[in-house]
Coordinates of C-alpha atoms and ligand atoms in Angstrom, one line a residue:
X1 CA -3.0 -21.6 -13.3
X2 CA 0.2 -22.8 -14.8
X3 CA 3.0 -20.4 -14.1
X4 CA 6.6 -20.1 -15.5
X5 CA 9.3 -18.2 -13.6
X6 CA 12.4 -17.1 -15.6
X7 CA 15.7 -17.0 -13.7
X8 CA 17.9 -19.0 -11.4
X9 CA 18.8 -17.0 -8.3
X10 CA 17.6 -16.3 -4.8
X11 CA 15.0 -13.7 -6.0
X12 CA 13.4 -16.4 -8.3
X13 CA 13.5 -18.9 -5.4
X14 CA 11.6 -16.4 -3.2
X15 CA 9.1 -15.8 -6.1
X16 CA 8.7 -19.6 -6.5
X17 CA 8.2 -20.0 -2.8
X18 CA 5.6 -17.3 -2.6
X19 CA 3.7 -18.4 -5.8
X20 CA 3.7 -22.0 -4.6
X21 CA 1.5 -21.0 -1.6
X22 CA -1.3 -19.9 -3.9
X23 CA -4.4 -22.1 -4.1
X24 CA -4.8 -20.9 -7.7
X25 CA -1.6 -22.6 -8.8
X26 CA -1.9 -25.9 -10.7
X27 CA 1.6 -26.1 -12.1
X28 CA 4.9 -24.2 -11.4
X29 CA 7.9 -24.2 -13.8
X30 CA 11.1 -22.4 -13.7
X31 CA 13.7 -21.9 -16.5
X32 CA 16.4 -22.8 -15.7
X33 CA 15.9 -22.7 -11.9
X34 CA 18.3 -24.2 -9.3
X35 CA 18.2 -27.0 -6.7
X36 CA 16.3 -24.8 -4.2
X37 CA 13.7 -23.8 -6.7
X38 CA 13.4 -27.5 -7.7
X39 CA 11.8 -28.2 -4.2
X40 CA 8.7 -26.2 -5.3
X41 CA 8.8 -26.0 -9.1
X42 CA 9.7 -28.2 -12.1
X43 CA 12.9 -26.8 -13.5
X44 CA 13.2 -26.8 -17.2
X45 CA 16.4 -26.4 -19.2
X46 CA 15.7 -24.2 -22.1
X47 CA 17.9 -21.5 -23.5
X48 CA 16.6 -17.9 -23.6
X49 CA 17.3 -17.7 -27.3
X50 CA 16.3 -14.0 -27.3
X51 CA 13.1 -15.0 -25.5
X52 CA 11.5 -16.7 -28.5
X53 CA 12.5 -20.2 -27.5
X54 CA 11.0 -19.7 -24.0
X55 CA 7.8 -18.1 -25.5
X56 CA 7.4 -21.2 -27.8
X57 CA 7.9 -23.5 -24.9
X58 CA 5.3 -21.5 -22.8
X59 CA 2.9 -21.7 -25.7
X60 CA 3.4 -25.5 -26.2
X61 CA 3.1 -26.1 -22.4
X62 CA -0.1 -24.0 -21.9
X63 CA 1.6 -21.6 -19.5
X64 CA -1.0 -19.1 -18.2
X65 CA 1.4 -16.6 -16.7
X66 CA 5.2 -16.0 -16.9
X67 CA 7.1 -14.0 -14.3
X68 CA 10.6 -12.8 -15.3
X69 CA 13.2 -12.4 -12.5
X70 CA 16.3 -10.8 -14.0
X71 CA 16.7 -7.7 -16.0
X72 CA 18.8 -9.1 -19.0
X73 CA 16.0 -10.9 -20.8
X74 CA 13.6 -8.0 -20.2
X75 CA 16.1 -5.5 -21.6
X76 CA 16.4 -7.7 -24.7
X77 CA 12.7 -8.0 -25.2
X78 CA 11.4 -11.2 -23.7
X79 CA 8.1 -9.4 -22.9
X80 CA 7.6 -8.5 -26.6
X81 CA 8.2 -12.2 -27.7
X82 CA 5.5 -13.3 -25.2
X83 CA 3.1 -10.4 -26.2
X84 CA 3.4 -11.3 -29.9
X85 CA 2.0 -14.8 -29.0
X86 CA -0.7 -13.5 -26.7
X87 CA 1.0 -14.9 -23.6
X88 CA 0.6 -13.0 -20.3
X89 CA 3.9 -12.0 -18.7
X90 CA 4.9 -9.9 -15.7
X91 CA 7.6 -7.6 -16.9
X92 CA 8.0 -4.6 -19.1
X93 CA 8.5 -4.4 -22.9
X94 CA 12.0 -3.8 -24.3
X95 CA 11.2 -0.1 -24.7
X96 CA 10.0 0.3 -21.1
X97 CA 12.8 -1.8 -19.7
X98 CA 15.2 0.8 -21.0
X99 CA 14.6 2.6 -17.7
X100 CA 17.1 0.1 -16.3
X101 CA 18.9 -0.8 -19.6
X102 CA 20.1 2.8 -20.2
X103 CA 21.0 5.1 -17.3
X104 CA 21.1 7.9 -19.8
X105 CA 17.5 7.2 -20.9
X106 CA 16.4 7.0 -17.2
X107 CA 18.2 10.3 -16.3
X108 CA 16.8 12.2 -19.3
X109 CA 13.3 10.9 -18.6
X110 CA 13.5 12.1 -15.0
X111 CA 14.8 15.5 -16.1
X112 CA 12.0 15.9 -18.7
X113 CA 9.4 15.1 -16.2
X114 CA 10.8 16.7 -13.1
X115 CA 11.3 13.5 -11.1
X116 CA 13.8 14.1 -8.2
X117 CA 17.2 12.7 -8.9
X118 CA 20.9 13.7 -8.8
X119 CA 22.1 16.4 -11.2
X120 CA 24.1 14.9 -14.0
X121 CA 25.9 15.3 -17.3
X122 CA 26.2 12.7 -20.1
X123 CA 29.5 12.1 -22.0
X124 CA 30.4 10.1 -25.1
X125 CA 33.9 11.6 -25.3
X126 CA 36.5 10.4 -22.7
X127 CA 38.5 13.7 -22.9
X128 CA 35.4 15.8 -22.1
X129 CA 34.4 13.4 -19.3
X130 CA 37.9 13.6 -17.8
X131 CA 38.0 17.4 -18.0
X132 CA 34.5 17.5 -16.4
X133 CA 35.4 15.3 -13.4
X134 CA 38.6 17.3 -12.8
X135 CA 36.4 20.4 -12.5
X136 CA 34.1 19.0 -9.9
X137 CA 34.1 18.8 -6.2
X138 CA 34.4 15.2 -4.9
X139 CA 32.7 12.9 -4.3
X140 CA 31.3 12.4 -7.7
X141 CA 29.5 9.4 -9.1
X142 CA 30.4 7.8 -12.5
X143 CA 28.0 5.3 -14.2
X144 CA 28.2 3.2 -17.3
X145 CA 25.1 3.8 -19.5
X146 CA 24.3 0.2 -20.1
X147 CA 24.0 -3.0 -18.0
X148 CA 27.1 -4.0 -16.1
X149 CA 25.8 -6.6 -13.7
X150 CA 25.5 -4.0 -10.9
X151 CA 29.3 -3.1 -11.2
X152 CA 29.1 -0.1 -13.5
X153 CA 28.9 2.5 -10.8
X154 CA 31.9 4.2 -9.0
X155 CA 31.4 6.6 -6.1
X156 CA 34.7 8.5 -6.4
X157 CA 36.0 10.2 -3.3
X158 CA 39.2 11.4 -4.9
X159 CA 39.7 12.9 -8.4
X160 CA 42.1 10.1 -9.3
X161 CA 39.4 7.5 -8.6
X162 CA 37.0 9.4 -10.9
X163 CA 39.6 9.6 -13.7
X164 CA 40.3 5.9 -13.3
X165 CA 36.6 5.0 -13.5
X166 CA 36.2 7.1 -16.7
X167 CA 39.2 5.4 -18.3
X168 CA 38.1 2.0 -17.3
X169 CA 34.6 2.5 -18.7
X170 CA 35.3 4.5 -21.8
X171 CA 38.9 3.6 -22.6
X172 CA 39.4 0.0 -21.6
X173 CA 35.7 -0.7 -22.1
X174 CA 35.7 -3.1 -19.1
X175 CA 31.9 -3.4 -19.6
X176 CA 32.1 -3.2 -23.4
X177 CA 29.4 -1.2 -25.1
X178 CA 27.8 -0.4 -21.8
X179 CA 30.6 2.2 -21.3
X180 CA 30.2 3.9 -24.7
X181 CA 28.3 6.6 -22.9
X182 CA 28.6 7.5 -19.2
X183 CA 26.7 9.5 -16.7
X184 CA 28.6 11.7 -14.2
X185 CA 26.4 12.7 -11.4
X186 CA 26.2 14.6 -8.1
X187 CA 26.8 12.5 -5.0
X188 CA 23.6 12.3 -2.9
X189 CA 24.0 12.0 0.9
X190 CA 21.7 10.0 3.0
X191 CA 20.4 6.5 3.5
X192 CA 19.2 4.3 0.8
X193 CA 15.9 2.5 0.5
X194 CA 14.4 0.3 -2.2
X195 CA 10.7 0.7 -2.9
X196 CA 9.3 -1.7 -5.4
X197 CA 5.9 -1.4 -6.9
X198 CA 3.5 -3.5 -9.0
X199 CA 2.1 -1.6 -11.9
X200 CA -0.1 -2.4 -14.9
X201 CA 0.7 1.0 -16.4
X202 CA -2.2 2.7 -14.7
X203 CA -2.4 1.6 -11.1
X204 CA 0.7 1.7 -9.0
X205 CA 0.8 -0.6 -6.0
X206 CA 3.9 -0.1 -3.8
X207 CA 5.2 -3.0 -1.9
X208 CA 6.7 -2.8 1.6
X209 CA 10.0 -0.9 1.6
X210 CA 13.3 -2.7 2.0
X211 CA 16.9 -1.8 2.6
X212 CA 19.7 -3.6 0.8
X213 CA 23.3 -3.7 2.0
X214 CA 25.4 -3.3 -1.1
X215 CA 29.0 -3.3 0.3
X216 CA 30.8 -6.5 0.9
X217 CA 32.0 -5.8 4.4
X218 CA 30.5 -4.8 7.8
X219 CA 30.1 -1.0 8.3
X220 CA 29.5 -0.5 4.6
X221 CA 33.1 -1.1 3.7
X222 CA 34.7 -2.9 0.8
X223 CA 33.5 -3.2 -2.8
X224 CA 30.0 -3.0 -4.1
X225 CA 28.2 -6.3 -4.6
X226 CA 24.8 -7.4 -5.9
X227 CA 23.6 -7.2 -2.2
X228 CA 24.8 -8.9 1.0
X229 CA 21.5 -8.7 2.9
X230 CA 18.3 -6.9 3.3
X231 CA 15.5 -6.1 5.7
X232 CA 11.9 -4.9 5.7
X233 CA 10.2 -2.8 6.9
X234 CA 12.5 0.2 7.0
X235 CA 11.9 2.3 10.2
X236 CA 13.1 5.6 8.7
X237 CA 10.5 5.3 5.8
X238 CA 7.3 6.3 7.5
X239 CA 3.8 6.7 5.9
X240 CA 4.6 10.3 4.9
X241 CA 7.8 9.4 3.3
X242 CA 6.2 6.6 1.4
X243 CA 3.4 8.9 0.2
X244 CA 6.1 11.2 -1.2
X245 CA 7.8 8.4 -2.9
X246 CA 4.5 7.2 -4.4
X247 CA 3.4 10.7 -5.5
X248 CA 6.6 12.4 -6.5
X249 CA 8.4 9.4 -8.0
X250 CA 6.5 6.1 -8.7
X251 CA 3.3 7.5 -10.2
X252 CA 5.0 10.3 -12.2
X253 CA 7.5 7.9 -13.8
X254 CA 4.8 5.4 -14.7
X255 CA 2.8 8.2 -16.2
X256 CA 5.9 9.6 -18.0
X257 CA 6.6 6.3 -19.6
X258 CA 3.0 6.0 -20.7
X259 CA 3.1 9.5 -22.2
X260 CA 6.3 8.8 -24.1
X261 CA 4.8 5.7 -25.7
X262 CA 6.6 3.2 -23.5
X263 CA 3.8 1.9 -21.2
X264 CA 5.4 0.1 -18.3
X265 CA 3.8 -3.1 -16.8
X266 CA 5.5 -5.3 -14.3
X267 CA 7.5 -4.7 -11.2
X268 CA 9.3 -1.3 -11.0
X269 CA 12.1 -1.0 -8.5
X270 CA 13.1 2.5 -7.3
X271 CA 16.4 2.7 -5.6
X272 CA 16.2 5.9 -3.6
X273 CA 18.3 8.1 -1.5
X274 CA 16.6 9.7 1.5
X275 CA 18.4 13.1 1.2
X276 CA 17.8 16.2 3.4
X277 CA 15.7 17.5 0.4
X278 CA 13.5 14.5 0.3
X279 CA 13.7 11.1 -1.5
X280 CA 15.6 11.2 -4.8
X281 CA 16.1 8.4 -7.4
X282 CA 19.5 6.7 -7.5
X283 CA 18.3 4.2 -10.1
X284 CA 15.3 2.4 -11.5
X285 CA 15.3 -1.4 -12.1
X286 CA 12.8 -3.2 -14.2
X287 CA 12.3 -6.2 -11.9
X288 CA 12.4 -7.2 -8.2
X289 CA 15.6 -6.7 -6.2
X290 CA 17.9 -9.5 -5.1
X291 CA 18.1 -9.8 -2.0
X292 CA 15.2 -7.4 -1.4
X293 CA 12.7 -10.0 -2.8
X294 CA 13.8 -12.5 -0.1
X295 CA 12.9 -10.0 2.6
X296 CA 9.8 -8.5 1.0
X297 CA 7.9 -11.6 -0.3
X298 CA 7.9 -13.5 3.1
X299 CA 6.1 -10.5 4.5
X300 CA 3.4 -10.6 1.9
X301 CA 0.1 -11.9 3.3
X302 CA -1.9 -11.5 0.1
X303 CA -1.9 -14.1 -2.7
X304 CA 1.0 -13.1 -4.9
X305 CA -0.3 -15.1 -7.9
X306 CA -3.6 -13.3 -7.7
X307 CA -1.9 -9.9 -7.7
X308 CA 0.4 -10.8 -10.6
X309 CA -2.5 -12.2 -12.6
X310 CA -4.4 -9.0 -12.1
X311 CA -1.3 -7.0 -13.1
X312 CA -1.0 -9.0 -16.3
X313 CA -4.7 -8.5 -17.0
X314 CA -4.5 -4.7 -16.4
X315 CA -6.8 -5.0 -13.4
X316 CA -4.5 -4.0 -10.7
X317 CA -7.0 -1.5 -9.4
X318 CA -8.9 -4.5 -8.0
X319 CA -6.0 -5.6 -5.8
X320 CA -4.8 -4.5 -2.3
X321 CA -1.7 -5.9 -0.8
X322 CA -1.8 -7.0 2.8
X323 CA 1.5 -7.3 4.7
X324 CA 2.3 -9.3 7.8
X325 CA 3.3 -7.1 10.8
X326 CA 6.5 -9.2 11.3
X327 CA 9.8 -7.8 10.2
X328 CA 12.1 -9.8 7.9
X329 CA 15.8 -9.9 7.8
X330 CA 17.8 -11.6 5.0
X331 CA 21.5 -12.5 5.3
X332 CA 23.4 -13.5 2.1
X333 CA 26.0 -16.2 2.4
X334 CA 28.7 -15.6 -0.2
X335 CA 31.7 -17.4 -1.7
X336 CA 35.3 -16.7 -1.2
X337 CA 36.4 -14.3 -3.9
X338 CA 33.0 -12.6 -4.4
X339 CA 32.3 -10.1 -5.9
X340 CA 35.3 -11.0 -8.0
X341 CA 35.7 -14.5 -9.4
X342 CA 34.2 -16.8 -6.9
X343 CA 35.3 -20.3 -5.8
X344 CA 32.7 -22.9 -6.7
X345 CA 32.0 -26.6 -6.3
X346 CA 32.4 -26.5 -2.5
X347 CA 30.0 -28.9 -0.6
X348 CA 27.3 -27.1 1.5
X349 CA 26.2 -28.5 4.8
X350 CA 23.8 -27.7 7.6
X351 CA 20.7 -26.6 5.6
X352 CA 18.3 -28.8 7.6
X353 CA 19.7 -27.5 10.9
X354 CA 19.3 -23.9 9.6
X355 CA 15.7 -24.6 8.6
X356 CA 15.1 -26.1 12.0
X357 CA 16.0 -22.7 13.4
X358 CA 12.8 -21.4 11.7
X359 CA 14.5 -19.7 8.8
X360 CA 13.7 -19.7 5.1
X361 CA 16.7 -20.7 2.9
X362 CA 16.7 -19.4 -0.6
X363 CA 19.2 -20.7 -3.1
X364 CA 21.1 -18.2 -5.1
X365 CA 24.1 -20.0 -6.5
X366 CA 24.0 -23.7 -5.8
X367 CA 24.0 -26.9 -7.9
X368 CA 23.9 -30.6 -7.3
X369 CA 27.0 -32.6 -8.0
X370 CA 26.8 -36.4 -7.5
X371 CA 23.9 -36.0 -5.1
X372 CA 25.7 -33.4 -3.0
X373 CA 24.7 -29.7 -2.9
X374 CA 27.7 -27.5 -3.8
X375 CA 28.4 -23.8 -4.3
X376 CA 27.9 -22.5 -7.9
X377 CA 28.2 -18.7 -7.7
X378 CA 29.2 -15.6 -5.8
X379 CA 26.1 -15.4 -3.7
X380 CA 25.2 -18.9 -2.6
X381 CA 22.3 -18.7 -0.2
X382 CA 20.0 -16.1 1.3
X383 CA 18.7 -16.9 4.8
X384 CA 15.5 -15.1 5.8
X385 CA 13.9 -15.0 9.2
X386 CA 10.7 -13.3 10.3
X387 CA 10.4 -11.8 13.8
X388 CA 8.2 -9.5 15.9
X389 CA 10.9 -6.9 15.6
X390 CA 13.9 -6.4 13.3
X391 CA 16.1 -7.3 16.2
X392 CA 14.3 -10.6 16.7
X393 CA 14.3 -11.4 13.0
X394 CA 18.0 -10.6 12.8
X395 CA 18.9 -12.8 15.8
X396 CA 17.0 -15.7 14.2
X397 CA 18.5 -15.2 10.8
X398 CA 22.0 -15.2 12.2
X399 CA 21.3 -18.3 14.4
X400 CA 20.3 -20.1 11.2
X401 CA 23.2 -18.8 9.1
X402 CA 25.6 -20.0 11.7
X403 CA 24.4 -23.6 11.1
X404 CA 25.4 -23.5 7.5
X405 CA 28.9 -24.4 6.4
X406 CA 30.9 -24.4 3.2
X407 CA 34.6 -23.7 2.6
X408 CA 35.3 -20.0 2.2
X409 CA 31.8 -19.0 3.3
X410 CA 31.5 -15.3 4.3
X411 CA 28.7 -13.0 5.3
X412 CA 28.1 -9.6 6.9
X413 CA 27.4 -9.7 10.6
X414 CA 25.6 -6.3 10.7
X415 CA 22.6 -6.7 8.4
X416 CA 19.7 -4.6 9.8
X417 CA 21.8 -3.7 12.9
X418 CA 21.8 0.1 12.2
X419 CA 18.0 0.1 11.7
Ligands
AMP501 P1 23.3 1.8 -8.8 O1 23.9 0.6 -9.5 O2 22.9 2.9 -9.7 O3 22.3 1.3 -7.8 O4 24.5 2.3 -7.9 C1 25.2 1.5 -7.0 C2 25.3 2.1 -5.7 O5 26.1 3.3 -5.8 C3 24.0 2.7 -5.1 O6 23.3 1.7 -4.4 C4 24.5 3.8 -4.2 O7 24.9 3.2 -3.0 C5 25.6 4.3 -4.9 N1 25.2 5.5 -5.7 C6 24.8 5.5 -7.0 N2 24.5 6.8 -7.3 C7 24.7 7.6 -6.3 C8 24.6 9.0 -6.0 N3 24.2 9.9 -6.9 N4 24.9 9.4 -4.8 C9 25.4 8.6 -3.8 N5 25.5 7.3 -4.0 C10 25.2 6.8 -5.2
LIG502 N1 19.8 -5.6 -4.6 C1 19.9 -4.7 -5.7 C2 19.4 -5.1 -7.0 O1 18.7 -6.1 -7.1 O2 19.5 -4.4 -8.0

């Protein structure tokens, strides 16, 4: 099979690495890719062009299966462009991807179908939103309706913070049209877990749970980021909890989307809070998580390509996923300035030494400049190690991370340490 991956981050590198192991693979391409992905796939520079340009390229290059990493092309309809040409693709249609593209849609869907999530109200009028947040007990959570690169959510502990978030989203429009509508929701206490599932619209196949670390600094302090590290499995998600997540959340939402004429195929990511009342949905994403993918995929023993091919052919009922017993820990190495404007162009050293420690190095934001690997984004590398226990995996991941050097490099020292 000839496979195309769409995207250019650490998640796509992990996908490429996992797909490259498949004996069924005859050609692996990535658009646009990055220098790490280029070690296992041929990187092609084609614009997304609303998805049609890529679909034409896939057609001309006899691509058998396309796997889309990031949400943006899915939300704008890349799956529909491929479907119109009869090209198999792993990822939901534009209408189904609204589950991530519009928080209002996701919340209303959950309310209609009784899927457990935080209580909420929707606002299109800033004055009404301000009056509402002033009437609530803190903390309260304010969310932009549309995509905001993971930065559209504020957990406000004080009413002034809530007011400021409403003004930024609706008044200043810091995320443009994404803040035309907002969701104000109840704060959910508890620990978070990400449960991702493969689905062909009928069969729902959960993957091993993972936990992300969203805050920049140790002890969950500092600003929210795209994710500073992850681990899998998650000890506080036992088989009973996973059953509940599957039966109360994942299956019902896939059924709900089908019933509402938006059948969902692809990878569905449930961001969940383990509250005292059971698991509740914080958000849905229409793709794999980053850095969750870098912890989950190295634990997958089954052939990923076989599973994704079955998904695209609506034959997921024929697949079971086998997981390695080892734990995985992923530490993200970030640039100075992240999650704000990040410094780039800084030479990266020590990757060979880090690999020699037995770690997998996934490239998130790197590029080559005059034959030298340099930083090219906020999150630069994701270092994953497998171990018999989470503690062993963590030690090994940190030993490897300590070998890598670039000016301004920062990372959390406490990934997986509270597990
Ligand atoms: P989201 O982009 O929706 O994942 O939100 C970003 C982060 O904000 C989540 O990972 C949570 O840590 C936090 N968050 C979002 N919604 C809630 C909520 N209702 N209660 C508590 N924390 C939340
Ligand atoms: N790690 C969170 C996300 O990918 O959305």
